[in-house]
Short mmCIF file of C-alpha atoms in Angstrom, two decimals:
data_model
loop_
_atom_site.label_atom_id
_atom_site.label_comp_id
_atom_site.label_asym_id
_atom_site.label_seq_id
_atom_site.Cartn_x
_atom_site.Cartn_y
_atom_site.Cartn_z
CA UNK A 1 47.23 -21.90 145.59
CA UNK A 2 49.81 -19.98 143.52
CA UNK A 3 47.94 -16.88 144.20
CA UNK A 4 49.61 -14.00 146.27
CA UNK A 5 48.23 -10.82 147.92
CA UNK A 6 51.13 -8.12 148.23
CA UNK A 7 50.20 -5.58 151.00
CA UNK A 8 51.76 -3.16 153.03
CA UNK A 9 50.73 -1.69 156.54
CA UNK A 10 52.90 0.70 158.76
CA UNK A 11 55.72 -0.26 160.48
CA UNK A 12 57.21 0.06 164.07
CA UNK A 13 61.16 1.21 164.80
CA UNK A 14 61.67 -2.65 163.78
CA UNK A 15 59.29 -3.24 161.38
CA UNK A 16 58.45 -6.41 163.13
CA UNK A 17 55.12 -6.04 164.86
CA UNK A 18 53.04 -5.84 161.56
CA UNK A 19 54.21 -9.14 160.37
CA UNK A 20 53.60 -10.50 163.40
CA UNK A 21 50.30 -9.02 164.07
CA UNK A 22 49.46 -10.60 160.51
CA UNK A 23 50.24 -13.95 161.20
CA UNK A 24 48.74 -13.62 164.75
CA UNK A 25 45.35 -12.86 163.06
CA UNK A 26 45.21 -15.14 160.25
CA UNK A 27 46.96 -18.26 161.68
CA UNK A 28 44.08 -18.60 164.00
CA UNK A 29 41.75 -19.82 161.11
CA UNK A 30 44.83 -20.84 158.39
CA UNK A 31 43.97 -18.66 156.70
CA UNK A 32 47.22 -17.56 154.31
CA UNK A 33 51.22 -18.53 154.96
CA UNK A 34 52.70 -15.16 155.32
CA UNK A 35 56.56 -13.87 154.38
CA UNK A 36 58.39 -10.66 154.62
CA UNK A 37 58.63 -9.18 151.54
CA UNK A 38 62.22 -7.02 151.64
CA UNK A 39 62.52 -3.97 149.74
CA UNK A 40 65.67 -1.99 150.17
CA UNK A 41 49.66 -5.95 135.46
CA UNK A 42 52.51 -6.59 132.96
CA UNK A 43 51.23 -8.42 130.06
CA UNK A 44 55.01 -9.00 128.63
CA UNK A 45 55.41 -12.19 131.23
CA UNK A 46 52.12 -13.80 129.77
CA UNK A 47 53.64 -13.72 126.65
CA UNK A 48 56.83 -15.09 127.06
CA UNK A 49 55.66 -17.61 129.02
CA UNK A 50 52.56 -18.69 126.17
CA UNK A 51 56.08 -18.58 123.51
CA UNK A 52 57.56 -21.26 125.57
CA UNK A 53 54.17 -23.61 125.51
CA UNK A 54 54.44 -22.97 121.95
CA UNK A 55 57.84 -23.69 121.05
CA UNK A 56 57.72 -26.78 123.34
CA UNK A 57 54.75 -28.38 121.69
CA UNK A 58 55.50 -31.40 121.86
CA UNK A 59 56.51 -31.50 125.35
CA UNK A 60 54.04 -29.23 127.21
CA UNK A 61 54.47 -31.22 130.53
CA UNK A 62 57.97 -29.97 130.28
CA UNK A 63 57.32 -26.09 130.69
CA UNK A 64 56.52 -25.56 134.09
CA UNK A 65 60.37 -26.79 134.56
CA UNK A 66 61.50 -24.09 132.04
CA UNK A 67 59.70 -21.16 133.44
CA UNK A 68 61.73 -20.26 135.99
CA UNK A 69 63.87 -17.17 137.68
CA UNK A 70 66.98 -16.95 138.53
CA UNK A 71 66.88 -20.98 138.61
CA UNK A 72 64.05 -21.41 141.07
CA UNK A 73 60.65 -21.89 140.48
CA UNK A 74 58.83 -18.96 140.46
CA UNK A 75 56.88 -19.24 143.52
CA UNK A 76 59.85 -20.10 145.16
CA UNK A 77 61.44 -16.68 143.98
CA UNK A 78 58.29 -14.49 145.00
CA UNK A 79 58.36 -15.90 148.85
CA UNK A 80 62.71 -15.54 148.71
CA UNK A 81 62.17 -12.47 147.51
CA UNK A 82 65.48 -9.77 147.96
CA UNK A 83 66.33 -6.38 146.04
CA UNK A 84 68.97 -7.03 143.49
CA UNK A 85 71.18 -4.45 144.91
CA UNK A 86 73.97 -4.80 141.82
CA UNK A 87 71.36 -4.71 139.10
CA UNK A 88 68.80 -1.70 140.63
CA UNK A 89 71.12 0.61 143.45
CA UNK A 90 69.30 1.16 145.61
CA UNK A 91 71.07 4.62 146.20
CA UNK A 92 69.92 5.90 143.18
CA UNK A 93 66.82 8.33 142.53
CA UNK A 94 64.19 6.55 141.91
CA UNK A 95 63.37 7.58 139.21
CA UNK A 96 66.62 6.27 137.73
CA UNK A 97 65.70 2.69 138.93
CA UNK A 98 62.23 3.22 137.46
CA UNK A 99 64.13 3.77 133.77
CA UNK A 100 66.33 0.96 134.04
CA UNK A 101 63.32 -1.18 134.38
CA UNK A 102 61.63 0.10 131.52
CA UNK A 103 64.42 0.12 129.38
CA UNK A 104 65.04 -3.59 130.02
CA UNK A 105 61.86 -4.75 129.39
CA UNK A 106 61.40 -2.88 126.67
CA UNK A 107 64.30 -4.32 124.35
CA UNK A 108 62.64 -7.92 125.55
CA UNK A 109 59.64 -6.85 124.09
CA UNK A 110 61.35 -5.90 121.09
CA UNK A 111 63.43 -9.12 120.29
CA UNK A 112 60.47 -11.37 121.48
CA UNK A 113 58.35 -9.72 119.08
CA UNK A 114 60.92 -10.28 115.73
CA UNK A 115 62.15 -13.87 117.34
CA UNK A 116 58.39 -15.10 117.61
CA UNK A 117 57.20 -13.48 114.39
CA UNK A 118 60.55 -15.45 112.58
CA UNK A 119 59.55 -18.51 114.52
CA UNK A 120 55.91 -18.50 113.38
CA UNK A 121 56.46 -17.77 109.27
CA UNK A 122 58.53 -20.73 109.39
CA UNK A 123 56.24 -22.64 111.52
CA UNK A 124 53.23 -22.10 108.86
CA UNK A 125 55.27 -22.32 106.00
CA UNK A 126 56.37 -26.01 107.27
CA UNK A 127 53.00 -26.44 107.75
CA UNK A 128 51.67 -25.21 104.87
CA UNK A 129 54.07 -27.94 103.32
CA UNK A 130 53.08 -30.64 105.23
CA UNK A 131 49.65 -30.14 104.66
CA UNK A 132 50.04 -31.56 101.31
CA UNK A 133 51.12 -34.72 102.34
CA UNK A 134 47.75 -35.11 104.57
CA UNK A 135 44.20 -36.42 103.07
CA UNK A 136 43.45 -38.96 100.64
CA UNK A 137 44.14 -40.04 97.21
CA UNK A 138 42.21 -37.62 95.69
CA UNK A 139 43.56 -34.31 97.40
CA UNK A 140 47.02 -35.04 98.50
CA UNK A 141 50.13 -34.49 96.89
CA UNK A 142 51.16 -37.58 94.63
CA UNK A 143 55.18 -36.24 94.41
CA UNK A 144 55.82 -38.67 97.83
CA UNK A 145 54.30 -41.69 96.23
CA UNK A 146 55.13 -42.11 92.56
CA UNK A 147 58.88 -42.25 91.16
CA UNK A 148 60.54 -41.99 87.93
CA UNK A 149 60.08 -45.58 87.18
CA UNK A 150 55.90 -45.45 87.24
CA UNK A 151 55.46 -43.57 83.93
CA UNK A 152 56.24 -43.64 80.55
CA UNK A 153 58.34 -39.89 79.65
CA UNK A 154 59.81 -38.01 77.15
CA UNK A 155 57.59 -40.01 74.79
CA UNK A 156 55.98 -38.26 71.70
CA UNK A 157 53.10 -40.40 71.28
CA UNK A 158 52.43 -42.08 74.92
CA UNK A 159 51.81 -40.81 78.34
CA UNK A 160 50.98 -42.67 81.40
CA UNK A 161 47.94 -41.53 83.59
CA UNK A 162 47.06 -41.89 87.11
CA UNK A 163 43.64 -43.25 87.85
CA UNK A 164 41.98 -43.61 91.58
CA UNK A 165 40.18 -46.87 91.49
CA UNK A 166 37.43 -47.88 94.64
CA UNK A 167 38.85 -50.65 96.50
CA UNK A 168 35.28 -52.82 95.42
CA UNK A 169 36.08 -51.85 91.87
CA UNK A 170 39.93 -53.39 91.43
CA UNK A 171 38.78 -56.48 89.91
CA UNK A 172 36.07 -54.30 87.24
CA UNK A 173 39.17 -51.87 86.55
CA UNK A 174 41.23 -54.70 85.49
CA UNK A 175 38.44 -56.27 83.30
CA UNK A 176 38.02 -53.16 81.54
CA UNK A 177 40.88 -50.02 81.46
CA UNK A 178 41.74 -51.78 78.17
CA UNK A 179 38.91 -51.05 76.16
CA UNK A 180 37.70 -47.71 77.91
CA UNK A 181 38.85 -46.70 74.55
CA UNK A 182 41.21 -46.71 71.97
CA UNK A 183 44.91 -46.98 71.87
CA UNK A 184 45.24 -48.25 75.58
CA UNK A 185 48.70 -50.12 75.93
CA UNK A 186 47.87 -53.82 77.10
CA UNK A 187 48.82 -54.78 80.26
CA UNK A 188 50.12 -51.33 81.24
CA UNK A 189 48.37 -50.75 84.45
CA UNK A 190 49.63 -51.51 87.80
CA UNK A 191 48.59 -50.45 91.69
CA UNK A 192 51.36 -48.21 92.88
CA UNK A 193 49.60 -46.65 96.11
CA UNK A 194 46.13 -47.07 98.38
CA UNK A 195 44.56 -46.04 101.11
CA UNK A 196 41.48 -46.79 103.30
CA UNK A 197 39.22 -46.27 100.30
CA UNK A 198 40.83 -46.74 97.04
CA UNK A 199 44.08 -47.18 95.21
CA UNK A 200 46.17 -45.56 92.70
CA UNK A 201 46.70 -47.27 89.03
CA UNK A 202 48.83 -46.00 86.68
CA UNK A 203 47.68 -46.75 82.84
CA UNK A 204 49.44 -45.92 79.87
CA UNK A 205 47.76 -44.79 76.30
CA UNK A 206 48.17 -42.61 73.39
CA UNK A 207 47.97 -38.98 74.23
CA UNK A 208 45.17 -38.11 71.85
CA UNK A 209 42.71 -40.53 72.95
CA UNK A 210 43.48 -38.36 76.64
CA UNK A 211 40.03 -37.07 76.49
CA UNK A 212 38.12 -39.64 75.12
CA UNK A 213 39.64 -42.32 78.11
CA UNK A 214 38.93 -39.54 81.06
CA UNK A 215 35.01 -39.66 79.90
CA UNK A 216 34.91 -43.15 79.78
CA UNK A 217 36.19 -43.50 83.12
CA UNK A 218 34.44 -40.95 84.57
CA UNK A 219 31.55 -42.79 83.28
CA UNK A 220 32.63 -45.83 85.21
CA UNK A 221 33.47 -44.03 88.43
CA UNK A 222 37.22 -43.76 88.04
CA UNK A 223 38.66 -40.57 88.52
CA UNK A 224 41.70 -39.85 86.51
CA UNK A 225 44.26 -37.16 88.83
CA UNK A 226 45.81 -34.38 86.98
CA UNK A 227 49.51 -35.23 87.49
CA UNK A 228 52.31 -34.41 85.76
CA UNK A 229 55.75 -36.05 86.58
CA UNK A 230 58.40 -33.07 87.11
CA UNK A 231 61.43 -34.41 88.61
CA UNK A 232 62.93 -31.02 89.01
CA UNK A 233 59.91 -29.54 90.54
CA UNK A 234 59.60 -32.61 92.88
CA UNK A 235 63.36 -32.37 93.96
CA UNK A 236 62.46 -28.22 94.57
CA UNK A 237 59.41 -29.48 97.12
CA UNK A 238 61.58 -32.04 99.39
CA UNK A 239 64.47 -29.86 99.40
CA UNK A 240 62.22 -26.99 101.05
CA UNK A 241 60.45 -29.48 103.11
CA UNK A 242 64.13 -30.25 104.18
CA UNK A 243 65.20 -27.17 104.37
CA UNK A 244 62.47 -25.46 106.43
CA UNK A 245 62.69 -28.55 108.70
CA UNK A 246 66.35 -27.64 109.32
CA UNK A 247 66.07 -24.30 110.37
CA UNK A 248 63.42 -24.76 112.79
CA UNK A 249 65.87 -27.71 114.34
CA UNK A 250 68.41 -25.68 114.12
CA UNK A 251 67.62 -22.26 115.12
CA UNK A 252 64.84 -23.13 117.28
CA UNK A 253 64.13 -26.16 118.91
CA UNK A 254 66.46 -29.16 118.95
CA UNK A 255 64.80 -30.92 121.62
CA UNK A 256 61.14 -30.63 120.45
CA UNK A 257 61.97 -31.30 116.10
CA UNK A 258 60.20 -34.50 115.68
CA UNK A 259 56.57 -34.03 116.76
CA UNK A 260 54.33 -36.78 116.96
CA UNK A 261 50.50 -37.32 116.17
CA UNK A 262 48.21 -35.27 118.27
CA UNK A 263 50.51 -32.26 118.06
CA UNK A 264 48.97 -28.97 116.79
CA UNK A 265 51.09 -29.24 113.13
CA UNK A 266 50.24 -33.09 113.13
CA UNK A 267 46.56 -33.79 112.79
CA UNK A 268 45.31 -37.33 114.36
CA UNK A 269 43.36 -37.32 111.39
CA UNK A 270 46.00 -37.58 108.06
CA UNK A 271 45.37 -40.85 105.94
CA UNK A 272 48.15 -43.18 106.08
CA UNK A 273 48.64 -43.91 102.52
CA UNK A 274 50.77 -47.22 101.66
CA UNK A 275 53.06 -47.45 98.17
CA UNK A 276 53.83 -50.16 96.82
CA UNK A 277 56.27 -52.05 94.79
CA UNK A 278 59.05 -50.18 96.17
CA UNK A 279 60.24 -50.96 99.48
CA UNK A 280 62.95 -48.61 99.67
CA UNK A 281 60.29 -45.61 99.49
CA UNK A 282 58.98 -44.43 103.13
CA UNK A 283 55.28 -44.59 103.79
CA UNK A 284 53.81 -41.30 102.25
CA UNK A 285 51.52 -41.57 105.82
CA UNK A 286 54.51 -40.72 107.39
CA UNK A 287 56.30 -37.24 107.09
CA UNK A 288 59.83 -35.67 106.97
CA UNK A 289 59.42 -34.25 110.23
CA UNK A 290 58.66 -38.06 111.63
CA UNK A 291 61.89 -39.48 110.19
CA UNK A 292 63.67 -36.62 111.75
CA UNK A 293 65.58 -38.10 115.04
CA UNK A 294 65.35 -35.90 117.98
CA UNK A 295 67.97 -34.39 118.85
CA UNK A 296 69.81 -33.42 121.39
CA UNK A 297 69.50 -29.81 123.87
CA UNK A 298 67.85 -26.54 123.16
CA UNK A 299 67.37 -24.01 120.18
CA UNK A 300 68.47 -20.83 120.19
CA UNK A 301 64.40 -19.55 120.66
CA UNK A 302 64.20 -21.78 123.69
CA UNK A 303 67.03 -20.71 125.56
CA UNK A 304 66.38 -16.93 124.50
CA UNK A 305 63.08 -16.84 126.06
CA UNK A 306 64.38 -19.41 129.13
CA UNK A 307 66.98 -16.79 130.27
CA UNK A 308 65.06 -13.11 128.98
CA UNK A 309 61.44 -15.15 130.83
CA UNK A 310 63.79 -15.23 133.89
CA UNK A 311 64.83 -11.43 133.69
CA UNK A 312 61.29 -10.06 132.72
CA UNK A 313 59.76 -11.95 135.75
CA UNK A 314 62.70 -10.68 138.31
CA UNK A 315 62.10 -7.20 136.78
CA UNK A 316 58.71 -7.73 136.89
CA UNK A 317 58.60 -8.46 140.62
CA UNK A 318 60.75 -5.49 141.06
CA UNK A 319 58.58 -3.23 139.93
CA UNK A 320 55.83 -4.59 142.52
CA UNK A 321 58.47 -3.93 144.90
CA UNK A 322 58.69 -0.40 143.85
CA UNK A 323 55.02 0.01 143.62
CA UNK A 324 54.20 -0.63 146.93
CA UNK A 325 57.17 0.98 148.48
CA UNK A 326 55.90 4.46 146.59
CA UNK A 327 52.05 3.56 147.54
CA UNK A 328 53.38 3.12 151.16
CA UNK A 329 55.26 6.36 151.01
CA UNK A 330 52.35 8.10 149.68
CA UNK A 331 49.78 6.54 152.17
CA UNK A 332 51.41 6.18 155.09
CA UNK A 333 54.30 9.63 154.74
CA UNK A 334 57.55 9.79 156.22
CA UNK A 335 59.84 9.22 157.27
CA UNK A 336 59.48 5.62 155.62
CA UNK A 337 58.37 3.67 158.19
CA UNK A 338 56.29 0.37 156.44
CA UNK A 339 56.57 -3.57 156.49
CA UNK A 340 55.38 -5.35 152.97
CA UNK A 341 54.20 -8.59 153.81
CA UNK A 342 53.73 -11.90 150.88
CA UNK A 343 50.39 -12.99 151.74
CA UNK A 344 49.62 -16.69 150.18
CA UNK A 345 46.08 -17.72 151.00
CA UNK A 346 46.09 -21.45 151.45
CA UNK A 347 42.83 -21.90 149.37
CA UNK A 348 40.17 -20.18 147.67
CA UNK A 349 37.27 -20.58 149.74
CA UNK A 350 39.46 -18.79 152.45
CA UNK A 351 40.27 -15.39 150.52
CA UNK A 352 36.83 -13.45 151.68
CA UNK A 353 37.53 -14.41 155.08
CA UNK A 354 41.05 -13.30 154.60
CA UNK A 355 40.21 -10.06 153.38
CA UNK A 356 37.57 -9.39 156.22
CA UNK A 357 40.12 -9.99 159.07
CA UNK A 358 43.09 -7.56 157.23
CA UNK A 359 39.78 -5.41 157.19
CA UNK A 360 39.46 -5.21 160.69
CA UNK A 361 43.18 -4.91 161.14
CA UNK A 362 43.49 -1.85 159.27
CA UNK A 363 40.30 -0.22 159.28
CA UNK A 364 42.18 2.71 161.49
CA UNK A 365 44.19 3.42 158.38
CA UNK A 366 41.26 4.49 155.95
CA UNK A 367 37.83 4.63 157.59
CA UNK A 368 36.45 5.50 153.83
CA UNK A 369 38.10 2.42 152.23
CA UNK A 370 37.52 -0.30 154.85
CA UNK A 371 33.61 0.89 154.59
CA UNK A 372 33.91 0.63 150.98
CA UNK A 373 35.20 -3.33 151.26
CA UNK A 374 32.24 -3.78 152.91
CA UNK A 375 29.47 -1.77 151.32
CA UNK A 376 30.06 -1.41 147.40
CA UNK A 377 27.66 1.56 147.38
CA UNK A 378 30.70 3.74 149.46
CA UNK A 379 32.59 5.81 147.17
CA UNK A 380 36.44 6.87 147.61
CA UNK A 381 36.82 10.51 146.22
CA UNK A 382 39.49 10.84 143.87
CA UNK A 383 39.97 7.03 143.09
CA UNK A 384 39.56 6.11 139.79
CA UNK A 385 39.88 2.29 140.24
CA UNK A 386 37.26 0.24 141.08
CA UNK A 387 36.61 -0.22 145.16
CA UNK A 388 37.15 -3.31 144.78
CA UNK A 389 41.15 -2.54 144.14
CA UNK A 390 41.50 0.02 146.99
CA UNK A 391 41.88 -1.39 150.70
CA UNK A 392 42.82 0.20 154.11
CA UNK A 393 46.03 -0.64 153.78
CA UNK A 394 48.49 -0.83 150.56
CA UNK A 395 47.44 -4.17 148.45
CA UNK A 396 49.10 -5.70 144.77
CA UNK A 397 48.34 -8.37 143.26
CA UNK A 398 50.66 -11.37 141.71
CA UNK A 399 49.13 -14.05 140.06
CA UNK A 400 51.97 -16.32 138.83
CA UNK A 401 48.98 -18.66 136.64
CA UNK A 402 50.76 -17.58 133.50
CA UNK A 403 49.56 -20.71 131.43
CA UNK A 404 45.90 -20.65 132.36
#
């Protein structure tokens, strides 16, 4: 289980005999693995640890290995636990320990707020992009598909449509786009794109019978697309597809860039549409970001919230350090005279059992509370937490299911 019960129960001149006692009681059913805990709900960890999932979407599997502190896995950390004597002195007040703490997690909290909120506008304006290269002929963006060479410009007289014809209807549309009405060039259509249920014809006319050609195609179910050829415009789009592309490899993720179908910016569902007559142009089925090569290590964003996960969860683990050392203090008096012991319970089944026999243990230490464990009905004066939270002897909990 990676679940953890943090408690604390008085100690002896050596601080021995409670941990001992412990695992005497609940070895004899295997019940939990127990640890000494040395000591000389923070909802920041969550979050740093949900960035991660999202920055590495396209290798989720991947992020356990990434979340870890102070290079170990973080289970691993919890049970090695030790007081970072050279980051939090343990010779100063307490209260000065308490600030360094806060003060640290604080500016995390800070930068992960403007690095995620950077991260995300580019994120949905490269998807916002992309999202115009996805759906059919009839709602995608044509700027990927046609070229300079499909239409007739800078004419005074002729302009070149583009018509979506049904894939049963090729052979009609060839009969007939000649005489849908006047002033129709001969011979001037050809089938530069299709997809799974049509394809795209260009067709070339007279630019006042416009009208008068979109009605009688209309009429014979072929739907004309409003498209104007603007090579700067065009050039503008793929440069900020480019662009936005580049930042996010480059500022963000190197190791993640090209994302693959199934991905959360990559529906399974975009139409793979096929040009034609030009071999040199890329299928407009497949994007930017799939021509991008991976490359090689980790964004800045990645490493930021590798290394500042790391210190949040240490700090983090600190402060449960400090919280049961004061909730010992206050319970138990002084001189300071405790043992904290990591409690792991092997499964989940086991936990109610687990919590009856520390029951027993400790009942000596808070008649009121170890009633309370047992009947809900038992109220603690001057607790404000539920019963459930308050035990005979000092209890935390750590949950360390931060992707759940």
């Amino acid at each position: 289980m990676s679940e953890f019960w943090l408690i604390s129960a008085p100690g002896d001149k050596e601080n021995l005999q409670a941990l001992e006692r412990m695992n005497t009681v609940t070895s004899k059913s295997n019940l939990s693995y127990n640890t000494k805990f040395s000591i000389p709900d923070f909802k920041l960890i969550k979050r740093m640890a949900q960035s991660v999932v999202e920055v590495m979407e396209d290798s989720k599997g991947k992020v356990p290995e990434n979340l870890l502190a102070n290079g170990v896995d973080l289970t691993s950390f919890v049970t090695h636990f030790e007081w970072d004597m050279a980051k939090y002195p343990a010779k100063q007040p307490l209260v000065c320990v308490v600030d360094t703490l806060a003060k640290q997690l604080a500016q995390i909290e800070t930068d992960l707020k403007s690095r995620t909120a950077a991260y995300n506008t580019l994120k949905t304006n490269l998807e916002n992009l992309e999202k115009k290269s996805m759906g059919n002929l009839f709602t995608r963006t044509l700027s990927d598909i046609v070229s300079k060479e499909d239409f007739v410009l800078d004419s005074e007289y002729l302009v070149t449509l583009l018509v979506i014809v049904p894939k049963p209807s090729y052979a009609q549309w060839q009969k007939t786009y000649e005489s849908l009405s006047d002033m129709v060039v001969p011979r001037s259509t050809k089938l530069i794109a299709e997809d799974n249920e049509g394809g795209l014809f260009t067709v070339t006319l007279f630019r006042k019978v416009i009208d008068d050609f979109k009605t009688k195609a209309k009429e014979n179910k072929f739907t004309v697309r409003e498209f104007y050829y603007d090579e700067k415009e065009i050039k503008r789009e793929r440069e900020e597809l480019s662009r936005l592309l580049s930042d996010k490899k480059q500022q963000y993720q190197t190791s993640c860039v090209a994302l693959k179908k199934g991905s959360s910016t990559f529906p399974d569902h975009k139409v793979q549409v096929t040009p034609l007559g030009n071999p040199d142009r890329p299928a407009a089925g497949q994007t930017e970001r799939e021509r991008e090569s991976e490359g090689e290590g980790e964004g800045p964003l990645l490493r930021w919230l590798k290394v500042n996960f790391s210190e949040a969860f240490i700090a983090w683990i600190h402060i449960k350090a400090l919280r049961v050392f004061v909730e010992s203090v206050l319970r138990y008096g002084l001189p300071v005279n405790f043992q904290a012991v990591l409690l792991q319970p092997h499964k989940k089944s086991s936990t109610k059992r687990l919590r009856e026999v520390l029951n027993s243990v400790f009942r000596h230490l808070d008649q009121v509370a170890a009633a309370s464990v047992l009947d809900a009905s038992v109220d603690i004066p001057g607790l404000q937490l539920g019963n459930q939270d308050y035990f005979p002897y000092v209890y935390f909990h750590i949950d360390l299911s931060l992707l759940d």
